[in-house]
Short mmCIF file of C-alpha atoms and ligand atoms in Angstrom, two decimals:
data_model
loop_
_atom_site.label_atom_id
_atom_site.label_comp_id
_atom_site.label_asym_id
_atom_site.label_seq_id
_atom_site.Cartn_x
_atom_site.Cartn_y
_atom_site.Cartn_z
CA MET A 19 7.86 -22.92 0.21
CA LYS A 20 10.75 -21.15 -1.60
CA LEU A 21 10.64 -17.48 -2.19
CA LYS A 22 13.29 -15.09 -3.62
CA ILE A 23 12.73 -11.63 -2.26
CA LEU A 24 14.68 -8.57 -3.44
CA VAL A 25 15.00 -5.93 -0.81
CA THR A 26 15.37 -2.38 -2.12
CA ALA A 27 15.47 -0.55 1.23
CA GLY A 28 16.14 2.89 -0.26
CA ASP A 29 16.68 6.04 1.79
CA GLY A 30 15.93 7.62 5.12
CA ILE A 31 13.97 5.21 7.36
CA GLY A 32 13.63 2.70 4.49
CA PRO A 33 16.58 0.49 5.66
CA GLU A 34 15.51 0.76 9.32
CA VAL A 35 11.90 -0.44 8.72
CA THR A 36 12.73 -3.03 6.03
CA ASN A 37 15.26 -4.65 8.39
CA GLU A 38 12.45 -5.36 10.79
CA ALA A 39 10.15 -6.67 8.05
CA VAL A 40 12.93 -9.05 6.82
CA ALA A 41 13.59 -10.23 10.38
CA VAL A 42 9.89 -11.11 10.83
CA LEU A 43 9.88 -12.96 7.53
CA LYS A 44 13.02 -14.87 8.54
CA GLU A 45 11.34 -15.87 11.75
CA ILE A 46 8.35 -17.19 9.81
CA ALA A 47 10.67 -19.11 7.42
CA ALA A 48 12.50 -20.71 10.37
CA LEU A 49 9.23 -21.71 12.13
CA GLY A 50 7.58 -23.18 9.03
CA GLY A 51 10.64 -24.71 7.28
CA HIS A 52 10.36 -22.32 4.41
CA THR A 53 13.31 -21.02 2.35
CA PHE A 54 13.15 -17.30 1.91
CA GLU A 55 16.22 -15.93 0.08
CA PHE A 56 16.92 -12.26 0.46
CA ASP A 57 19.04 -10.20 -1.99
CA TYR A 58 19.71 -6.48 -1.43
CA LYS A 59 20.05 -3.81 -4.05
CA ARG A 60 20.10 -0.02 -4.18
CA ILE A 61 17.30 2.29 -5.28
CA GLY A 62 16.52 6.00 -4.95
CA GLY A 63 18.98 8.54 -3.41
CA ILE A 64 21.50 5.98 -2.24
CA ALA A 65 21.66 4.68 -5.84
CA ILE A 66 22.12 8.18 -7.21
CA THR A 67 25.01 8.81 -4.84
CA THR A 68 26.73 5.42 -5.50
CA ASP A 69 25.73 4.53 -9.09
CA GLY A 70 24.69 7.89 -10.61
CA THR A 71 21.09 6.71 -11.28
CA PRO A 72 18.06 6.14 -9.12
CA LEU A 73 17.48 2.71 -10.56
CA PRO A 74 20.64 0.92 -11.47
CA LYS A 75 20.40 -1.82 -14.13
CA ASP A 76 21.53 -4.59 -11.66
CA THR A 77 18.68 -3.60 -9.32
CA LEU A 78 16.16 -3.84 -12.04
CA ASP A 79 17.64 -7.20 -13.29
CA ALA A 80 17.51 -8.61 -9.77
CA ALA A 81 13.93 -7.36 -9.30
CA LEU A 82 12.82 -9.08 -12.53
CA ALA A 83 14.53 -12.30 -11.42
CA SER A 84 12.86 -12.32 -8.00
CA ASP A 85 9.48 -13.60 -6.75
CA ALA A 86 8.76 -10.40 -4.87
CA VAL A 87 10.29 -6.96 -4.31
CA LEU A 88 10.16 -5.34 -0.86
CA LEU A 89 10.77 -1.63 -1.21
CA GLY A 90 11.42 0.63 1.83
CA ALA A 91 11.13 4.26 0.68
CA VAL A 92 13.03 6.75 -1.39
CA GLY A 93 13.83 10.41 -1.22
CA GLY A 94 15.90 12.88 0.69
CA ASN A 95 16.19 16.67 1.08
CA GLU A 96 19.58 16.74 -0.59
CA PHE A 97 17.99 15.64 -3.86
CA ASN A 98 15.12 18.13 -3.90
CA SER A 99 16.89 20.53 -6.39
CA LEU A 100 17.33 17.80 -9.04
CA PRO A 101 14.94 17.69 -12.03
CA PRO A 102 12.00 15.17 -11.60
CA ASP A 103 13.53 12.54 -13.88
CA LYS A 104 16.85 12.57 -11.89
CA ARG A 105 15.35 12.44 -8.42
CA PRO A 106 15.09 9.33 -6.21
CA GLU A 107 11.36 9.18 -6.83
CA ALA A 108 12.11 8.54 -10.55
CA GLY A 109 13.64 5.20 -9.48
CA LEU A 110 10.41 4.28 -7.82
CA LEU A 111 8.26 5.18 -10.80
CA ALA A 112 10.70 3.31 -13.09
CA ILE A 113 10.69 0.05 -11.04
CA ARG A 114 6.89 0.19 -10.75
CA ALA A 115 6.55 0.58 -14.52
CA ALA A 116 9.09 -2.11 -15.30
CA LEU A 117 7.45 -4.64 -13.00
CA GLY A 118 4.13 -3.85 -14.69
CA GLY A 119 1.76 -4.31 -11.73
CA PHE A 120 -1.66 -2.82 -12.56
CA ALA A 121 -3.52 -3.44 -9.33
CA ASN A 122 -2.47 -1.51 -6.31
CA LEU A 123 -3.78 -2.92 -3.10
CA ARG A 124 -4.04 -0.63 -0.05
CA PRO A 125 -5.57 -2.18 3.02
CA CYS A 126 -6.90 0.47 5.33
CA PHE A 127 -8.10 -0.64 8.73
CA SER A 128 -8.56 0.72 12.16
CA PHE A 129 -6.67 -0.53 15.24
CA LYS A 130 -8.91 -0.39 18.27
CA GLU A 131 -5.93 0.78 20.36
CA LEU A 132 -5.17 3.69 17.92
CA THR A 133 -8.68 5.08 17.47
CA SER A 134 -7.83 8.10 19.49
CA ASN A 135 -5.03 8.94 17.01
CA SER A 136 -7.63 9.46 14.27
CA PRO A 137 -9.56 12.74 13.85
CA LEU A 138 -12.69 10.58 13.30
CA ARG A 139 -14.82 9.43 16.20
CA PRO A 140 -13.89 5.99 17.64
CA GLU A 141 -17.45 4.60 17.08
CA VAL A 142 -17.21 5.56 13.30
CA ILE A 143 -13.94 3.83 12.67
CA ASP A 144 -13.72 0.99 15.20
CA GLY A 145 -13.84 -2.21 13.12
CA ALA A 146 -13.36 -0.58 9.75
CA ASP A 147 -11.47 -2.80 7.36
CA ILE A 148 -11.27 -1.70 3.72
CA LEU A 149 -9.14 -2.99 0.90
CA PHE A 150 -8.63 -0.37 -1.88
CA VAL A 151 -7.89 -1.91 -5.25
CA ARG A 152 -6.66 0.98 -7.41
CA GLU A 153 -5.99 0.65 -11.15
CA LEU A 154 -2.37 1.85 -11.46
CA LEU A 155 -1.32 1.98 -15.07
CA GLY A 156 -4.13 3.88 -16.86
CA GLY A 157 -6.26 6.89 -16.52
CA LEU A 158 -5.10 10.50 -16.28
CA TYR A 159 -1.60 9.70 -15.08
CA PHE A 160 -0.65 7.93 -18.28
CA GLY A 161 -3.22 8.99 -20.95
CA ALA A 162 -1.96 10.75 -24.09
CA PRO A 163 -1.99 13.41 -25.39
CA ARG A 164 -0.93 15.52 -22.41
CA GLU A 165 0.64 18.93 -22.48
CA TRP A 166 1.27 22.14 -20.63
CA ASN A 167 1.54 24.92 -23.25
CA LYS A 168 2.95 27.77 -21.27
CA GLU A 169 2.76 30.26 -24.10
CA LYS A 170 -0.95 29.59 -24.68
CA GLY A 171 -1.57 29.35 -20.97
CA GLU A 172 -3.23 26.00 -21.50
CA ALA A 173 -2.75 22.51 -20.24
CA PHE A 174 -4.54 19.19 -20.61
CA ASN A 175 -4.42 15.47 -19.68
CA THR A 176 -6.28 12.62 -21.10
CA MET A 177 -8.30 10.10 -19.14
CA ARG A 178 -8.53 6.90 -21.23
CA TYR A 179 -9.45 3.40 -20.29
CA THR A 180 -10.11 0.22 -22.33
CA ARG A 181 -12.58 -2.47 -21.41
CA ASP A 182 -9.74 -4.91 -20.92
CA GLU A 183 -7.84 -2.63 -18.59
CA VAL A 184 -10.92 -2.32 -16.40
CA ALA A 185 -11.74 -6.05 -16.62
CA ARG A 186 -8.31 -7.24 -15.45
CA VAL A 187 -8.20 -5.07 -12.34
CA ALA A 188 -11.87 -5.80 -11.59
CA ARG A 189 -11.25 -9.52 -11.68
CA ILE A 190 -8.48 -9.19 -9.13
CA ALA A 191 -10.79 -6.99 -6.91
CA PHE A 192 -13.70 -9.53 -7.15
CA LYS A 193 -11.36 -12.49 -6.29
CA LEU A 194 -10.06 -10.63 -3.25
CA ALA A 195 -13.62 -9.84 -2.20
CA GLN A 196 -14.51 -13.52 -2.39
CA ASN A 197 -11.95 -14.13 0.35
CA ARG A 198 -13.15 -11.28 2.44
CA ARG A 199 -16.72 -10.09 3.26
CA LYS A 200 -17.90 -10.57 -0.36
CA LYS A 201 -18.76 -6.95 -0.98
CA LEU A 202 -17.34 -4.74 -3.68
CA CYS A 203 -17.93 -1.02 -4.19
CA SER A 204 -16.82 0.33 -7.54
CA VAL A 205 -16.13 4.09 -7.66
CA ASP A 206 -16.61 6.24 -10.69
CA LYS A 207 -18.11 9.55 -11.99
CA ALA A 208 -20.47 7.84 -14.50
CA ASN A 209 -22.93 10.80 -14.31
CA VAL A 210 -20.34 13.00 -16.06
CA LEU A 211 -17.47 11.00 -17.61
CA GLU A 212 -17.53 8.55 -20.55
CA THR A 213 -14.49 6.76 -19.12
CA SER A 214 -16.55 6.16 -16.02
CA GLN A 215 -19.48 4.89 -18.02
CA LEU A 216 -17.17 2.34 -19.64
CA TRP A 217 -15.75 1.60 -16.19
CA ARG A 218 -19.17 0.91 -14.75
CA ALA A 219 -20.28 -1.21 -17.65
CA SER A 220 -17.07 -3.30 -17.61
CA VAL A 221 -17.28 -3.82 -13.86
CA ASN A 222 -20.86 -5.06 -14.28
CA GLU A 223 -19.78 -7.47 -17.01
CA ILE A 224 -17.08 -8.96 -14.75
CA ALA A 225 -19.53 -9.04 -11.79
CA SER A 226 -21.52 -11.73 -13.55
CA GLU A 227 -18.50 -14.10 -13.10
CA PHE A 228 -18.70 -13.58 -9.31
CA PRO A 229 -22.34 -14.03 -8.34
CA ASP A 230 -21.36 -14.51 -4.67
CA VAL A 231 -20.00 -10.97 -4.41
CA THR A 232 -22.48 -8.07 -3.87
CA VAL A 233 -21.68 -5.09 -6.05
CA GLU A 234 -22.48 -1.41 -5.53
CA HIS A 235 -21.46 1.62 -7.49
CA GLN A 236 -20.77 5.00 -5.94
CA TYR A 237 -19.83 8.33 -7.47
CA VAL A 238 -16.39 9.48 -6.33
CA ASP A 239 -17.63 12.71 -4.70
CA ALA A 240 -20.29 10.87 -2.65
CA MET A 241 -17.69 8.17 -1.83
CA ALA A 242 -15.28 10.73 -0.38
CA MET A 243 -18.01 11.55 2.16
CA HIS A 244 -19.26 7.93 2.77
CA LEU A 245 -15.69 6.82 3.62
CA MET A 246 -15.49 9.31 6.44
CA ASN A 247 -19.13 8.93 7.63
CA ARG A 248 -19.52 5.13 7.47
CA PRO A 249 -16.20 3.40 6.62
CA LYS A 250 -17.40 0.16 8.21
CA ASP A 251 -19.93 -0.36 5.36
CA PHE A 252 -17.14 -0.97 2.81
CA ASP A 253 -15.10 -4.03 2.13
CA VAL A 254 -13.26 -4.00 -1.24
CA VAL A 255 -13.31 -0.60 -2.94
CA LEU A 256 -12.36 -0.70 -6.63
CA THR A 257 -11.21 2.56 -8.30
CA GLU A 258 -9.48 3.95 -11.33
CA ASN A 259 -6.09 5.53 -10.83
CA LEU A 260 -6.69 9.14 -9.79
CA PHE A 261 -9.80 8.42 -7.72
CA GLY A 262 -7.97 5.62 -5.84
CA ASP A 263 -4.99 7.84 -5.17
CA ILE A 264 -7.13 10.39 -3.46
CA LEU A 265 -9.62 8.16 -1.66
CA SER A 266 -6.94 5.78 -0.26
CA ASP A 267 -4.94 8.71 1.10
CA GLU A 268 -8.15 10.21 2.62
CA SER A 269 -8.91 6.87 4.30
CA GLY A 270 -5.43 6.83 5.86
CA VAL A 271 -7.02 8.90 8.64
CA ILE A 272 -9.04 5.78 9.70
CA THR A 273 -5.77 4.17 10.86
CA GLY A 274 -4.50 7.43 12.37
CA SER A 275 -0.87 6.85 11.48
CA LEU A 276 1.15 6.80 8.21
CA GLY A 277 3.60 4.40 9.78
CA MET A 278 1.06 1.52 10.12
CA LEU A 279 -0.05 1.05 6.53
CA PRO A 280 1.25 -1.44 3.94
CA SER A 281 0.66 -1.72 0.21
CA ALA A 282 1.10 -4.22 -2.66
CA THR A 283 1.14 -3.81 -6.42
CA ILE A 284 0.22 -6.98 -8.16
CA GLY A 285 -0.76 -8.37 -11.54
CA GLY A 286 2.52 -7.63 -13.38
CA LYS A 287 5.74 -9.70 -13.87
CA VAL A 288 6.76 -9.41 -10.23
CA ASN A 289 4.75 -8.09 -7.29
CA LEU A 290 6.07 -4.97 -5.58
CA TYR A 291 5.49 -4.48 -1.88
CA GLU A 292 5.97 -1.19 0.08
CA PRO A 293 4.79 0.56 3.14
CA ILE A 294 2.85 3.68 2.15
CA HIS A 295 4.99 6.18 4.00
CA GLY A 296 7.96 8.01 2.60
CA SER A 297 11.61 8.11 3.68
CA ALA A 298 10.84 10.46 6.62
CA PRO A 299 14.17 12.29 6.64
CA ASP A 300 13.12 14.15 9.83
CA ILE A 301 13.47 10.99 11.90
CA ALA A 302 15.93 8.91 9.84
CA GLY A 303 18.81 7.37 11.75
CA LYS A 304 17.21 7.99 15.15
CA GLY A 305 15.86 4.49 15.61
CA ILE A 306 12.33 5.75 16.25
CA ALA A 307 10.61 4.95 12.95
CA ASN A 308 7.47 2.82 13.17
CA PRO A 309 8.28 -0.43 11.35
CA CYS A 310 4.71 -1.78 11.47
CA GLY A 311 3.78 -0.55 7.91
CA ALA A 312 6.83 -2.45 6.59
CA ILE A 313 6.17 -5.50 8.75
CA LEU A 314 2.58 -5.58 7.63
CA THR A 315 3.88 -5.22 4.05
CA GLY A 316 5.77 -8.48 4.77
CA ALA A 317 2.34 -10.03 5.56
CA LEU A 318 1.18 -8.99 2.09
CA ILE A 319 4.16 -10.71 0.52
CA LEU A 320 3.18 -13.96 2.32
CA ARG A 321 -0.47 -13.58 1.28
CA HIS A 322 -0.07 -12.55 -2.33
CA SER A 323 3.29 -14.06 -3.45
CA ALA A 324 3.50 -17.16 -1.25
CA GLY A 325 -0.15 -18.18 -0.50
CA LEU A 326 0.86 -18.37 3.21
CA GLU A 327 -2.44 -16.95 4.57
CA ALA A 328 -2.09 -18.33 8.10
CA GLU A 329 1.40 -16.80 8.44
CA ALA A 330 0.22 -13.47 6.98
CA GLY A 331 -2.61 -13.47 9.48
CA ALA A 332 -0.16 -14.27 12.25
CA ILE A 333 1.78 -11.12 11.46
CA GLU A 334 -1.35 -8.99 11.45
CA THR A 335 -2.52 -10.43 14.76
CA ALA A 336 0.92 -9.98 16.30
CA VAL A 337 0.93 -6.27 15.44
CA ARG A 338 -2.53 -5.88 17.03
CA LYS A 339 -1.42 -7.72 20.12
CA MET A 340 1.66 -5.60 20.48
CA LEU A 341 -0.51 -2.49 20.45
CA GLU A 342 -2.94 -4.12 22.88
CA GLN A 343 -0.13 -4.71 25.25
CA GLY A 344 0.67 -1.00 25.23
CA TYR A 345 3.86 -0.93 23.09
CA ARG A 346 4.27 2.04 20.83
CA THR A 347 6.78 3.88 18.68
CA PRO A 348 6.92 7.57 19.43
CA ASP A 349 4.69 8.51 16.41
CA LEU A 350 1.80 6.72 18.09
CA VAL A 351 1.82 8.56 21.43
CA ARG A 352 0.57 12.01 22.36
CA GLY A 353 1.54 14.10 25.39
CA LYS A 354 3.59 12.95 28.39
CA ASP A 355 1.33 10.95 30.59
CA HIS A 356 0.24 8.42 27.92
CA GLY A 357 0.99 5.33 29.95
CA TYR A 358 2.41 3.39 27.01
CA THR A 359 5.83 1.66 26.77
CA VAL A 360 7.67 3.52 24.08
CA LEU A 361 10.01 1.34 22.08
CA SER A 362 12.62 1.80 19.40
CA THR A 363 12.30 0.46 15.85
CA PRO A 364 14.25 -2.74 16.53
CA GLU A 365 12.44 -3.25 19.87
CA VAL A 366 9.07 -3.16 18.07
CA GLY A 367 10.39 -5.64 15.50
CA ALA A 368 11.51 -8.00 18.31
CA LYS A 369 8.12 -7.75 20.05
CA VAL A 370 6.32 -8.55 16.84
CA ARG A 371 8.62 -11.62 16.18
CA GLU A 372 8.09 -12.82 19.68
CA MET A 373 4.31 -12.71 19.24
CA VAL A 374 4.36 -14.22 15.74
CA LYS A 375 6.28 -17.14 17.24
CA THR A 376 3.74 -17.58 20.07
CA ILE A 377 0.82 -17.44 17.58
CA LEU A 378 2.27 -19.90 15.12
CA VAL A 379 3.65 -22.36 17.71
CA ASN A 380 0.22 -22.44 19.40
CA ALA A 381 -1.83 -22.62 16.18
P1 NAD B 426 6.90 10.88 4.78
O1 NAD B 426 5.89 9.80 4.70
O2 NAD B 426 8.29 10.49 4.54
O3 NAD B 426 6.76 11.65 6.19
C1 NAD B 426 5.65 12.36 6.57
C2 NAD B 426 5.62 12.47 8.15
O4 NAD B 426 5.27 11.21 8.66
C3 NAD B 426 6.98 12.82 8.76
O5 NAD B 426 6.79 13.61 9.86
C4 NAD B 426 7.59 11.53 9.15
O6 NAD B 426 8.45 11.60 10.21
C5 NAD B 426 6.29 10.73 9.56
N1 NAD B 426 6.46 9.29 9.25
C6 NAD B 426 6.45 8.67 8.00
N2 NAD B 426 6.64 7.36 8.13
C7 NAD B 426 6.81 7.13 9.44
C8 NAD B 426 7.10 5.93 10.19
N3 NAD B 426 7.23 4.70 9.59
N4 NAD B 426 7.27 6.09 11.56
C9 NAD B 426 7.13 7.24 12.14
N5 NAD B 426 6.83 8.42 11.51
C10 NAD B 426 6.71 8.34 10.17
O7 NAD B 426 6.44 11.97 3.73
P2 NAD B 426 7.17 13.32 3.24
O8 NAD B 426 7.81 13.99 4.50
O9 NAD B 426 6.17 14.03 2.51
O10 NAD B 426 8.36 12.87 2.27
C11 NAD B 426 9.67 12.66 2.67
C12 NAD B 426 10.41 12.04 1.48
O11 NAD B 426 9.85 10.75 1.16
C13 NAD B 426 10.34 12.90 0.24
O12 NAD B 426 11.57 12.84 -0.45
C14 NAD B 426 9.25 12.21 -0.65
O13 NAD B 426 9.38 12.40 -1.99
C15 NAD B 426 9.55 10.72 -0.20
N6 NAD B 426 8.37 9.84 -0.37
C16 NAD B 426 8.62 8.60 -0.79
C17 NAD B 426 7.65 7.67 -0.88
C18 NAD B 426 8.02 6.28 -1.37
O14 NAD B 426 9.14 5.96 -1.45
N7 NAD B 426 6.96 5.46 -1.60
C19 NAD B 426 6.37 7.91 -0.55
C20 NAD B 426 6.10 9.26 0.00
C21 NAD B 426 7.09 10.18 0.06
#
């Protein structure tokens, strides 16, 4: 298998965590005889400082010519006074738009060893494994007209969806459900919103193509509660843009740490992969960032851009095993007498590689 991966590490802890993700992918390539080529380009604050723009043209060209883009994180306090369209985050929005991915996948799972990090009770979250599929290019964030009329003291946004926009993201969600526990929960507000009525009707149309997947519909307000009360009941959760943004962040508490969660945006010209955390300027350069979110993002590259399911699973198992054996980055420990072995970012990366190797060699 050949794969061209563009690494846009970005700012803060971005380079630290993507280094570990790349090292794990290199280990997998070496073990399986795969050729993964890595190219590196600037995005975000580092690109503003060096190139005067958060998304230089050669970064975008390289992204469009690659099979997958691995992004670290962007942003830094020194850029906070810039206008929104000049800030590092503008580079992120621009690359997402240019790559055109419309389905944002956010796995959200509990790690048995981290249940005490979550504010939810262990028996509620232990075993939870949800995959959010969030529509990313439509809805309120993009709908026109939109305006804030300061003189009139009035502002509005437009929520708009077409049947085709719903159908394409729903198909992706149903296909993913087929390879999981074959359950899909579609979230809307069909008791109030016409866009949600169209959403529900379109999801039901697509459901008929996937008779092996059980479908349920939930209103977004009820769903916000169900996710905290009984997260284990859900498998694939399909949502429009705004609802997915809120519910997937809310469900981050199931995992108990921002540093553990990966994401993928698929369906466009090139898939974009990124851990969900930001550039964490407060810990950048200290070697203490948790690289697991980025490493697990590497697993999503293997699953969704290379079809290497066994290798993706090996990374996920390796991260679990590392936690089982009591290794932790500082963000995962509380108090002094925790009894864990606290490791640096590169040390965690090395442990995961060691375990991936053991898993794949013995498979
Ligand atoms: P953040 O995710 O960077 O950090 C929030 C808190 O979580 C911090 O205390 C940080 O130390 C901790 N944290 C985050 N990731 C961690 C990791 N891997 N290991 C250990 N601890 C971790 O969010 P923020 O502080 O709101 O934002 C900081 C900057 O990142 C801002 O400029 C923001 O705009 C940017 N940001 C970028 C992205 C992205 O690039 N996708 C996402 C969110 C925020």
